[in-house]
Amino acid sequence: MAGFFILVFQPNFSNLAENCPNNRMNYPTIELDFGSISIHEDFMIAKMNEGILFDISKNETLLEIGTEVFQGKPYAYISHRVNSYAVDPMVYKQSAKFQNLKVIAVVSDNDMTRTLASTVEKEFYIDANSFKVFAELEDATSWVQEKLSLSVTE
């Protein structure tokens, strides 16, 4: 009888903050089995792999990275949807529980993806004013930085 085993990947992000010189958030891209995340000074941009289901467990991984990298400082999450994949909208209810995650932006050049994000996904995020959909990444980064600067002064 043939046997098999399952290898569970448990990423360890405990060294991310220590590897940041002069406390500047300028990391290389982090490659995960379901996508990649690029870290910037006050936001992260995620590009998910084609065909995945972005669910609560994958979102938990991103939230762990955000918690470790930004260490309680306000930050934003940008979903750069260059590939087609499914999103469990419950991830937004989970994300809303993280107080330092202040802003979420979705970027896609696909009209249907933008429509779904702005009509369905946005409804699951507690603060609709902190969730916005864009066609261009540059517009999203400008918006999240503006929103973050307002949240710091409040």
Backbone as a printed PyTorch tensor [residue, N CA C, xyz], in Angstrom:
tensor([[[  0.8460,  -1.1780,   0.0000],
         [  0.0000,   0.0000,   0.0000],
         [  0.8890,   1.2380,   0.0000]],

        [[  0.6410,   2.1100,  -0.9250],
         [  1.4480,   3.3290,  -1.0280],
         [  0.9890,   4.3410,   0.0080]],

        [[  1.9470,   5.0150,   0.6130],
         [  1.6290,   6.0480,   1.5920],
         [  1.8990,   7.4300,   1.0310]],

        [[  1.3870,   8.4040,   1.6970],
         [  1.6490,   9.7810,   1.2810],
         [  1.6900,  10.6530,   2.5200]],

        [[  2.2350,  11.8310,   2.3490],
         [  2.2420,  12.7840,   3.4350],
         [  1.9800,  14.1690,   2.8630]],

        [[  1.5550,  15.0460,   3.7260],
         [  1.2670,  16.4220,   3.3290],
         [  2.2940,  17.3250,   3.9910]],

        [[  2.9190,  18.1470,   3.2030],
         [  3.8780,  19.1190,   3.7170],
         [  3.1450,  20.4450,   3.8820]],

        [[  3.1110,  20.9360,   5.0990],
         [  2.4310,  22.2000,   5.3730],
         [  3.4830,  23.2880,   5.4520]],

        [[  3.2940,  24.3340,   4.6560],
         [  4.2200,  25.4640,   4.6520],
         [  3.7510,  26.4910,   5.6710]],

        [[  4.5620,  26.7510,   6.6650],
         [  4.2740,  27.7690,   7.6580],
         [  5.3140,  28.8710,   7.5090]],

        [[  4.9730,  29.9710,   6.8260],
         [  5.9580,  31.0280,   6.6500],
         [  6.3130,  31.6810,   7.9740]],

        [[  7.5510,  32.1060,   8.0820],
         [  8.0180,  32.7900,   9.2780],
         [  8.4710,  34.1850,   8.8690]],

        [[  7.7770,  35.1950,   9.3740],
         [  8.0700,  36.5660,   8.9950],
         [  8.7340,  37.3360,  10.1350]],

        [[  9.2770,  36.6310,  11.1010],
         [  9.7740,  37.2850,  12.3020],
         [ 10.9830,  38.1810,  12.0590]],

        [[ 11.7090,  38.0140,  10.9590],
         [ 12.8980,  38.8330,  10.7210],
         [ 12.6570,  40.0160,   9.7960]],

        [[ 11.4620,  40.1930,   9.2850],
         [ 11.2340,  41.2380,   8.2950],
         [ 11.5790,  42.6240,   8.8210]],

        [[ 11.0740,  42.9840,   9.9870],
         [ 11.3030,  44.3270,  10.5110],
         [ 12.7830,  44.5610,  10.8140]],

        [[ 13.4870,  43.5280,  11.2770],
         [ 14.9020,  43.6700,  11.6000],
         [ 15.7520,  43.9210,  10.3630]],

        [[ 15.2980,  43.4490,   9.2140],
         [ 16.0670,  43.5950,   7.9810],
         [ 15.8300,  44.9210,   7.2780]],

        [[ 15.1630,  45.8240,   7.9200],
         [ 14.8170,  47.1010,   7.3240],
         [ 15.7960,  48.1650,   7.7980]],

        [[ 16.7640,  48.5660,   6.9650],
         [ 17.7450,  49.5500,   7.3980],
         [ 17.1050,  50.9010,   7.6550]],

        [[ 17.5390,  51.5540,   8.7220],
         [ 17.0620,  52.8850,   9.0860],
         [ 15.5320,  52.9460,   9.1950]],

        [[ 14.9250,  51.8190,   9.5110],
         [ 13.4790,  51.7300,   9.6810],
         [ 12.7050,  52.1740,   8.4420]],

        [[ 13.2850,  52.0650,   7.2730],
         [ 12.5950,  52.3910,   6.0210],
         [ 12.0200,  51.0960,   5.4750]],

        [[ 10.7900,  51.1540,   5.0490],
         [ 10.1060,  49.9730,   4.5380],
         [ 10.4380,  49.7880,   3.0600]],

        [[ 11.5840,  49.2070,   2.7920],
         [ 12.0210,  49.0660,   1.4130],
         [ 12.5410,  47.6500,   1.1910]],

        [[ 11.6530,  46.6910,   1.2550],
         [ 12.0140,  45.2960,   1.1260],
         [ 11.9170,  44.8440,  -0.3170]],

        [[ 12.6070,  43.7950,  -0.6380],
         [ 12.3480,  43.1800,  -1.9420],
         [ 10.9710,  42.5310,  -1.9220]],

        [[ 10.5410,  42.0710,  -3.0390],
         [  9.2550,  41.3940,  -3.1380],
         [  9.3080,  40.0740,  -2.3730]],

        [[  8.2460,  39.7950,  -1.6450],
         [  8.1130,  38.5460,  -0.9020],
         [  7.3020,  37.5880,  -1.7610]],

        [[  7.8840,  36.4500,  -2.0890],
         [  7.2010,  35.4470,  -2.9110],
         [  6.5260,  34.4290,  -2.0010]],

        [[  5.2410,  34.2280,  -2.2280],
         [  4.4730,  33.2370,  -1.4920],
         [  3.9570,  32.2010,  -2.4840]],

        [[  3.4310,  31.1010,  -1.9900],
         [  2.9420,  30.0760,  -2.9100],
         [  1.6810,  30.4970,  -3.6570]],

        [[  1.0090,  31.5570,  -3.2160],
         [ -0.2180,  32.0090,  -3.8810],
         [ -0.0990,  33.3880,  -4.5230]],

        [[  1.0810,  34.0050,  -4.4520],
         [  1.2710,  35.3210,  -5.0540],
         [  2.5310,  35.9960,  -4.5350]],

        [[  2.6420,  37.2910,  -4.7730],
         [  3.8030,  38.0410,  -4.3070],
         [  3.3510,  39.3640,  -3.6970]],

        [[  4.1540,  39.8560,  -2.7600],
         [  3.8610,  41.1020,  -2.0630],
         [  5.0950,  41.9770,  -2.1230]],

        [[  4.9260,  43.2040,  -2.5690],
         [  6.0260,  44.1630,  -2.5000],
         [  5.7020,  45.1610,  -1.3890]],

        [[  6.6970,  45.3850,  -0.5520],
         [  6.5320,  46.2440,   0.6120],
         [  7.0960,  47.6200,   0.2870]],

        [[  6.3600,  48.6380,   0.6720],
         [  6.7780,  50.0250,   0.4920],
         [  6.7360,  50.7030,   1.8490]],

        [[  7.0470,  51.9680,   1.9030],
         [  7.1760,  52.6340,   3.1910],
         [  5.9210,  52.5300,   4.0530]],

        [[  4.7550,  52.7480,   3.4710],
         [  3.5420,  52.7010,   4.2760],
         [  2.4070,  51.9130,   3.6150]],

        [[  2.7450,  51.0870,   2.6450],
         [  1.7450,  50.2260,   2.0250],
         [  2.4010,  49.0020,   1.4310]],

        [[  1.5790,  48.0000,   1.1460],
         [  2.0570,  46.8140,   0.4530],
         [  1.1590,  46.5460,  -0.7410]],

        [[  1.7690,  46.0240,  -1.7970],
         [  1.0420,  45.7160,  -3.0270],
         [  1.1250,  44.2100,  -3.2380]],

        [[ -0.0440,  43.5900,  -3.3830],
         [ -0.1000,  42.1420,  -3.5910],
         [ -0.5640,  41.8300,  -5.0030]],

        [[  0.1080,  40.8780,  -5.6160],
         [ -0.2940,  40.3270,  -6.9120],
         [ -0.4940,  38.8330,  -6.7070]],

        [[ -1.7330,  38.3980,  -6.8170],
         [ -2.0560,  36.9960,  -6.6010],
         [ -1.8750,  36.1980,  -7.8940]],

        [[ -1.6210,  34.9130,  -7.7200],
         [ -1.4460,  34.0140,  -8.8680],
         [ -2.7780,  33.7540,  -9.5680]],

        [[ -2.6890,  33.4630, -10.8360],
         [ -3.8510,  33.1360, -11.6600],
         [ -4.6170,  31.9500, -11.0760]],

        [[ -5.9460,  32.0830, -10.9820],
         [ -6.8140,  30.9650, -10.6450],
         [ -6.9440,  30.5920,  -9.1830]],

        [[ -6.2780,  31.3040,  -8.2750],
         [ -6.3840,  30.9270,  -6.8590],
         [ -7.7160,  31.3850,  -6.2770]],

        [[ -8.0310,  30.8760,  -5.1140],
         [ -9.1060,  31.4210,  -4.2950],
         [ -8.4190,  32.1570,  -3.1590]],

        [[ -8.5670,  33.4750,  -3.1410],
         [ -7.9990,  34.2700,  -2.0560],
         [ -8.9880,  34.2030,  -0.8980]],

        [[ -8.6360,  33.3740,   0.0850],
         [ -9.5440,  33.0940,   1.1910],
         [ -8.9670,  33.6020,   2.5110]],

        [[ -9.6370,  33.2760,   3.5840],
         [ -9.2440,  33.7780,   4.9010],
         [ -7.8430,  33.3210,   5.2980]],

        [[ -7.4580,  32.0990,   4.9770],
         [ -6.1180,  31.6330,   5.3740],
         [ -5.0230,  32.3920,   4.6230]],

        [[ -5.2470,  32.6790,   3.3490],
         [ -4.2560,  33.4540,   2.5940],
         [ -4.2250,  34.9010,   3.0920]],

        [[ -5.3890,  35.4380,   3.3880],
         [ -5.4540,  36.7940,   3.9220],
         [ -4.7480,  36.8830,   5.2700]],

        [[ -4.8850,  35.8400,   6.0620],
         [ -4.2030,  35.8070,   7.3590],
         [ -2.6860,  35.9260,   7.1800]],

        [[ -2.1580,  35.2690,   6.1650],
         [ -0.7250,  35.3700,   5.8810],
         [ -0.3490,  36.8190,   5.5710]],

        [[ -1.1530,  37.4950,   4.7460],
         [ -0.8650,  38.8960,   4.4170],
         [ -0.9840,  39.7990,   5.6420]],

        [[ -1.9660,  39.5310,   6.4770],
         [ -2.1240,  40.3270,   7.6940],
         [ -0.9500,  40.1130,   8.6480]],

        [[ -0.4300,  38.8940,   8.7160],
         [  0.7570,  38.6220,   9.5400],
         [  1.9550,  39.4030,   9.0160]],

        [[  2.1220,  39.4350,   7.7050],
         [  3.2200,  40.2000,   7.1150],
         [  3.0590,  41.6770,   7.4560]],

        [[  1.8500,  42.2090,   7.2770],
         [  1.5990,  43.6150,   7.5980],
         [  1.8660,  43.9380,   9.0520]],

        [[  1.4510,  43.0460,   9.9420],
         [  1.6740,  43.2510,  11.3690],
         [  3.1690,  43.2880,  11.6820]],

        [[  3.9210,  42.3720,  11.1080],
         [  5.3590,  42.3030,  11.3690],
         [  6.1080,  43.4750,  10.7460]],

        [[  5.8110,  43.7790,   9.5190],
         [  6.5610,  44.8180,   8.8050],
         [  6.2550,  46.2140,   9.3400]],

        [[  4.9880,  46.5300,   9.5230],
         [  4.6130,  47.8950,   9.8760],
         [  4.5370,  48.1280,  11.3780]],

        [[  4.6080,  47.0800,  12.1660],
         [  4.7380,  47.1400,  13.6220],
         [  3.8330,  48.1730,  14.2830]],

        [[  2.5460,  48.0940,  14.0060],
         [  1.5810,  48.9750,  14.6530],
         [  1.3750,  50.3150,  13.9690]],

        [[  2.1930,  50.6350,  12.9780],
         [  2.0190,  51.8940,  12.2470],
         [  0.8920,  51.7270,  11.2280]],

        [[  0.1720,  52.8100,  10.9410],
         [ -0.8830,  52.7220,   9.9240],
         [ -0.2990,  52.3450,   8.5590]],

        [[ -0.9920,  51.4440,   7.8610],
         [ -0.5450,  51.0670,   6.5260],
         [ -1.7420,  50.7470,   5.6450]],

        [[ -1.4740,  50.6200,   4.3510],
         [ -2.5110,  50.3280,   3.3690],
         [ -2.1600,  49.0490,   2.6280]],

        [[ -3.1960,  48.4280,   2.0910],
         [ -3.0570,  47.2280,   1.2790],
         [ -3.6180,  47.5340,  -0.1070]],

        [[ -2.8170,  47.2630,  -1.1350],
         [ -3.2640,  47.4310,  -2.5170],
         [ -3.2680,  46.0610,  -3.1860]],

        [[ -4.4340,  45.6790,  -3.6830],
         [ -4.5680,  44.4350,  -4.4330],
         [ -4.4390,  44.7800,  -5.9190]],

        [[ -3.2920,  44.4510,  -6.5000],
         [ -3.0460,  44.7390,  -7.9210],
         [ -3.4430,  43.4940,  -8.7070]],

        [[ -4.6240,  43.5120,  -9.2610],
         [ -5.2080,  42.3290,  -9.8780],
         [ -4.8230,  42.2180, -11.3470]],

        [[ -3.6130,  41.7500, -11.5570],
         [ -3.1280,  41.5260, -12.9200],
         [ -3.5410,  40.1470, -13.4310]],

        [[ -3.9090,  39.2570, -12.5310],
         [ -4.3740,  37.9160, -12.8790],
         [ -5.8230,  37.7510, -12.4530]],

        [[ -6.4680,  36.7560, -13.0210],
         [ -7.8510,  36.4560, -12.6710],
         [ -7.8650,  35.4300, -11.5430]],

        [[ -8.5940,  35.7440, -10.4650],
         [ -8.7310,  34.8260,  -9.3410],
         [ -9.9750,  35.1880,  -8.5550]],

        [[-10.4050,  34.2900,  -7.6970],
         [-11.6080,  34.5020,  -6.8940],
         [-11.2280,  35.0460,  -5.5190]],

        [[-12.1190,  35.8740,  -4.9690],
         [-11.9080,  36.4530,  -3.6480],
         [-13.0930,  36.1100,  -2.7640]],

        [[-12.8100,  35.5260,  -1.6110],
         [-13.8410,  35.3060,  -0.6020],
         [-14.0610,  36.6590,   0.0750]],

        [[-15.2310,  37.2730,  -0.0580],
         [-15.4300,  38.6120,   0.5030],
         [-15.3130,  38.6650,   2.0280]],

        [[-15.3560,  37.5230,   2.6920],
         [-15.1980,  37.5080,   4.1480],
         [-13.8100,  37.9790,   4.5820]],

        [[-12.8420,  37.9910,   3.6610],
         [-11.5090,  38.4840,   4.0160],
         [-11.5610,  39.9410,   4.4600]],

        [[-12.5400,  40.6930,   3.9660],
         [-12.6400,  42.1030,   4.3330],
         [-13.1480,  42.2800,   5.7540]],

        [[-14.0310,  41.4040,   6.1950],
         [-14.4660,  41.4500,   7.5960],
         [-13.2870,  41.1100,   8.5120]],

        [[-12.4730,  40.1380,   8.1010],
         [-11.2890,  39.7640,   8.8620],
         [-10.2920,  40.9260,   8.8900]],

        [[-10.0620,  41.5540,   7.7520],
         [ -9.0970,  42.6550,   7.6570],
         [ -9.5050,  43.8500,   8.5030]],

        [[-10.8010,  44.0960,   8.6050],
         [-11.2920,  45.2430,   9.3650],
         [-10.9430,  45.1560,  10.8470]],

        [[-10.6290,  43.9740,  11.3340],
         [-10.2820,  43.7870,  12.7400],
         [ -8.8570,  44.2600,  13.0550]],

        [[ -8.0490,  44.4970,  12.0240],
         [ -6.6680,  44.9200,  12.2190],
         [ -6.6210,  46.4430,  12.1790]],

        [[ -6.4410,  47.0500,  13.3540],
         [ -6.5830,  48.4900,  13.4840],
         [ -5.5440,  49.3060,  12.7270]],

        [[ -4.3570,  48.7610,  12.5000],
         [ -3.3710,  49.5580,  11.7760],
         [ -3.4930,  49.4210,  10.2570]],

        [[ -4.3080,  48.4930,   9.7750],
         [ -4.6230,  48.4250,   8.3480],
         [ -5.7400,  49.4280,   8.1070]],

        [[ -5.3890,  50.5930,   7.5620],
         [ -6.3190,  51.7100,   7.4660],
         [ -7.0330,  51.8230,   6.1300]],

        [[ -6.4010,  51.3350,   5.0450],
         [ -6.9060,  51.6080,   3.7090],
         [ -6.7040,  50.3790,   2.8230]],

        [[ -7.7030,  50.0910,   1.9900],
         [ -7.5950,  49.0150,   1.0030],
         [ -7.9510,  49.5770,  -0.3620]],

        [[ -7.1120,  49.2780,  -1.3430],
         [ -7.3800,  49.6700,  -2.7260],
         [ -7.2930,  48.4370,  -3.6150]],

        [[ -8.1330,  48.4030,  -4.6240],
         [ -8.1150,  47.3390,  -5.6220],
         [ -7.8120,  47.9950,  -6.9610]],

        [[ -6.8560,  47.4140,  -7.6940],
         [ -6.4680,  47.9490,  -9.0010],
         [ -6.6450,  46.8590, -10.0510]],

        [[ -7.3770,  47.1920, -11.1120],
         [ -7.5460,  46.2510, -12.2110],
         [ -7.8560,  47.0220, -13.4860]],

        [[ -7.3570,  46.5020, -14.5950],
         [ -7.7110,  47.1120, -15.8780],
         [ -8.9510,  46.4480, -16.4710]],

        [[ -9.5390,  45.4960, -15.7400],
         [-10.7190,  44.7740, -16.1920],
         [-11.9780,  45.4190, -15.6030]],

        [[-12.8930,  45.8470, -16.4680],
         [-14.1140,  46.5190, -16.0180],
         [-14.9480,  45.6490, -15.0760]],

        [[-15.0950,  44.3670, -15.3970],
         [-15.9120,  43.4870, -14.5620],
         [-15.2900,  43.3160, -13.1760]],

        [[-13.9760,  43.1720, -13.1190],
         [-13.2930,  43.0370, -11.8310],
         [-13.4990,  44.2880, -10.9840]],

        [[-13.3610,  45.4520, -11.6060],
         [-13.5680,  46.7060, -10.8670],
         [-15.0160,  46.8280, -10.3870]],

        [[-15.9570,  46.4420, -11.2190],
         [-17.3680,  46.5290, -10.8370],
         [-17.6660,  45.6020,  -9.6630]],

        [[-17.1880,  44.3670,  -9.7220],
         [-17.4080,  43.4240,  -8.6130],
         [-16.7760,  43.9290,  -7.3210]],

        [[-15.5730,  44.4620,  -7.4320],
         [-14.8860,  44.9620,  -6.2370],
         [-15.6230,  46.1500,  -5.6320]],

        [[-16.1180,  47.0480,  -6.4710],
         [-16.7580,  48.2480,  -5.9410],
         [-18.1960,  48.0230,  -5.4920]],

        [[-18.8570,  46.9840,  -5.9980],
         [-20.2470,  46.7480,  -5.6010],
         [-20.4080,  45.6220,  -4.5880]],

        [[-19.6030,  44.5780,  -4.6990],
         [-19.7570,  43.4270,  -3.8000],
         [-18.7100,  43.4560,  -2.6870]],

        [[-17.4440,  43.4360,  -3.0490],
         [-16.3840,  43.3330,  -2.0450],
         [-16.4020,  44.5150,  -1.0780]],

        [[-16.6130,  45.7080,  -1.5940],
         [-16.6220,  46.9150,  -0.7690],
         [-17.6720,  46.8370,   0.3320]],

        [[-18.7860,  46.1730,   0.0660],
         [-19.8730,  46.0550,   1.0340],
         [-19.4660,  45.2410,   2.2700]],

        [[-18.4500,  44.4140,   2.1390],
         [-18.0100,  43.5840,   3.2560],
         [-16.9750,  44.2780,   4.1430]],

        [[-16.4210,  45.3820,   3.6750],
         [-15.4300,  46.1150,   4.4660],
         [-16.1630,  47.1500,   5.3110]],

        [[-15.8360,  47.2350,   6.5690],
         [-16.5770,  48.0740,   7.5130],
         [-16.5610,  49.5490,   7.1250]],

        [[-15.4250,  50.0740,   6.7330],
         [-15.3070,  51.4990,   6.4080],
         [-15.2350,  51.6690,   4.8900]],

        [[-16.3950,  51.8740,   4.2770],
         [-16.4530,  52.0010,   2.8200],
         [-15.6490,  53.1920,   2.3120]],

        [[-15.4140,  54.2000,   3.1500],
         [-14.6160,  55.3560,   2.7450],
         [-13.1200,  55.0410,   2.6660]],

        [[-12.7410,  53.8960,   3.1910],
         [-11.3340,  53.4850,   3.1640],
         [-11.0990,  52.3280,   2.2060]],

        [[-12.0040,  52.1390,   1.2750],
         [-11.9050,  51.0820,   0.2640],
         [-12.2650,  51.7280,  -1.0640]],

        [[-11.3320,  51.6320,  -2.0270],
         [-11.5920,  52.2620,  -3.3200],
         [-10.9950,  51.4100,  -4.4350]],

        [[-11.6060,  51.5000,  -5.6020],
         [-11.2170,  50.7020,  -6.7570],
         [-10.6580,  51.6310,  -7.8340]],

        [[ -9.5710,  51.1720,  -8.4810],
         [ -8.8680,  51.9860,  -9.4730],
         [ -8.5450,  51.1760, -10.7220]],

        [[ -8.3490,  51.8970, -11.8130],
         [ -7.8820,  51.2790, -13.0560],
         [ -6.3640,  51.3540, -13.1620]],

        [[ -5.7430,  52.3080, -12.4680],
         [ -4.2980,  52.5280, -12.5540],
         [ -3.6360,  52.4200, -11.1810]],

        [[ -2.5140,  51.7190, -11.1250],
         [ -1.7770,  51.5440,  -9.8730],
         [ -1.2960,  52.8820,  -9.3150]],

        [[ -0.8410,  53.7610, -10.1630],
         [ -0.3400,  55.0650,  -9.7040],
         [ -1.4370,  55.8530,  -8.9740]],

        [[ -2.6600,  55.8000,  -9.4920],
         [ -3.7770,  56.4840,  -8.8300],
         [ -4.0570,  55.8730,  -7.4630]],

        [[ -3.9820,  54.5570,  -7.3770],
         [ -4.2160,  53.8750,  -6.0970],
         [ -3.1490,  54.2310,  -5.0710]],

        [[ -1.8870,  54.2500,  -5.4800],
         [ -0.8220,  54.5770,  -4.5210],
         [ -0.9540,  56.0140,  -4.0320]],

        [[ -1.3150,  56.9260,  -4.9100],
         [ -1.5180,  58.3210,  -4.4850],
         [ -2.6640,  58.4190,  -3.4850]],

        [[ -3.7590,  57.7220,  -3.7730],
         [ -4.9190,  57.7690,  -2.8920],
         [ -4.6110,  57.1790,  -1.5210]],

        [[ -3.9530,  56.0070,  -1.4740],
         [ -3.6800,  55.3940,  -0.1650],
         [ -2.7400,  56.2650,   0.6540]],

        [[ -1.7680,  56.8930,   0.0110],
         [ -0.8630,  57.7700,   0.7510],
         [ -1.6010,  58.9880,   1.2990]],

        [[ -2.5230,  59.5290,   0.5130],
         [ -3.3270,  60.6590,   0.9800],
         [ -4.2060,  60.2430,   2.1570]],

        [[ -4.8810,  59.0970,   2.0380],
         [ -5.7330,  58.6050,   3.1230],
         [ -4.9270,  58.3270,   4.3900]],

        [[ -3.7350,  57.7590,   4.2180],
         [ -2.8950,  57.4700,   5.3850],
         [ -2.4400,  58.7620,   6.0590]],

        [[ -2.0910,  59.7670,   5.2820],
         [ -1.6550,  61.0250,   5.8950],
         [ -2.8070,  61.6730,   6.6650]],

        [[ -4.0330,  61.5240,   6.1870],
         [ -5.2010,  62.0440,   6.9110],
         [ -5.4570,  61.2520,   8.1760]],

        [[ -5.2460,  59.9290,   8.1430],
         [ -5.5010,  59.1050,   9.3280],
         [ -4.4780,  59.3810,  10.4320]],

        [[ -3.2720,  59.7870,  10.0490],
         [ -2.2440,  60.0940,  11.0470],
         [ -2.5610,  61.4060,  11.7520]],

        [[ -3.1440,  62.3690,  11.0350],
         [ -3.4360,  63.6640,  11.6300],
         [ -4.7380,  63.6840,  12.4210]],

        [[ -5.5740,  62.6540,  12.2930],
         [ -6.8490,  62.6270,  13.0160],
         [ -6.6640,  62.3070,  14.4720]]])
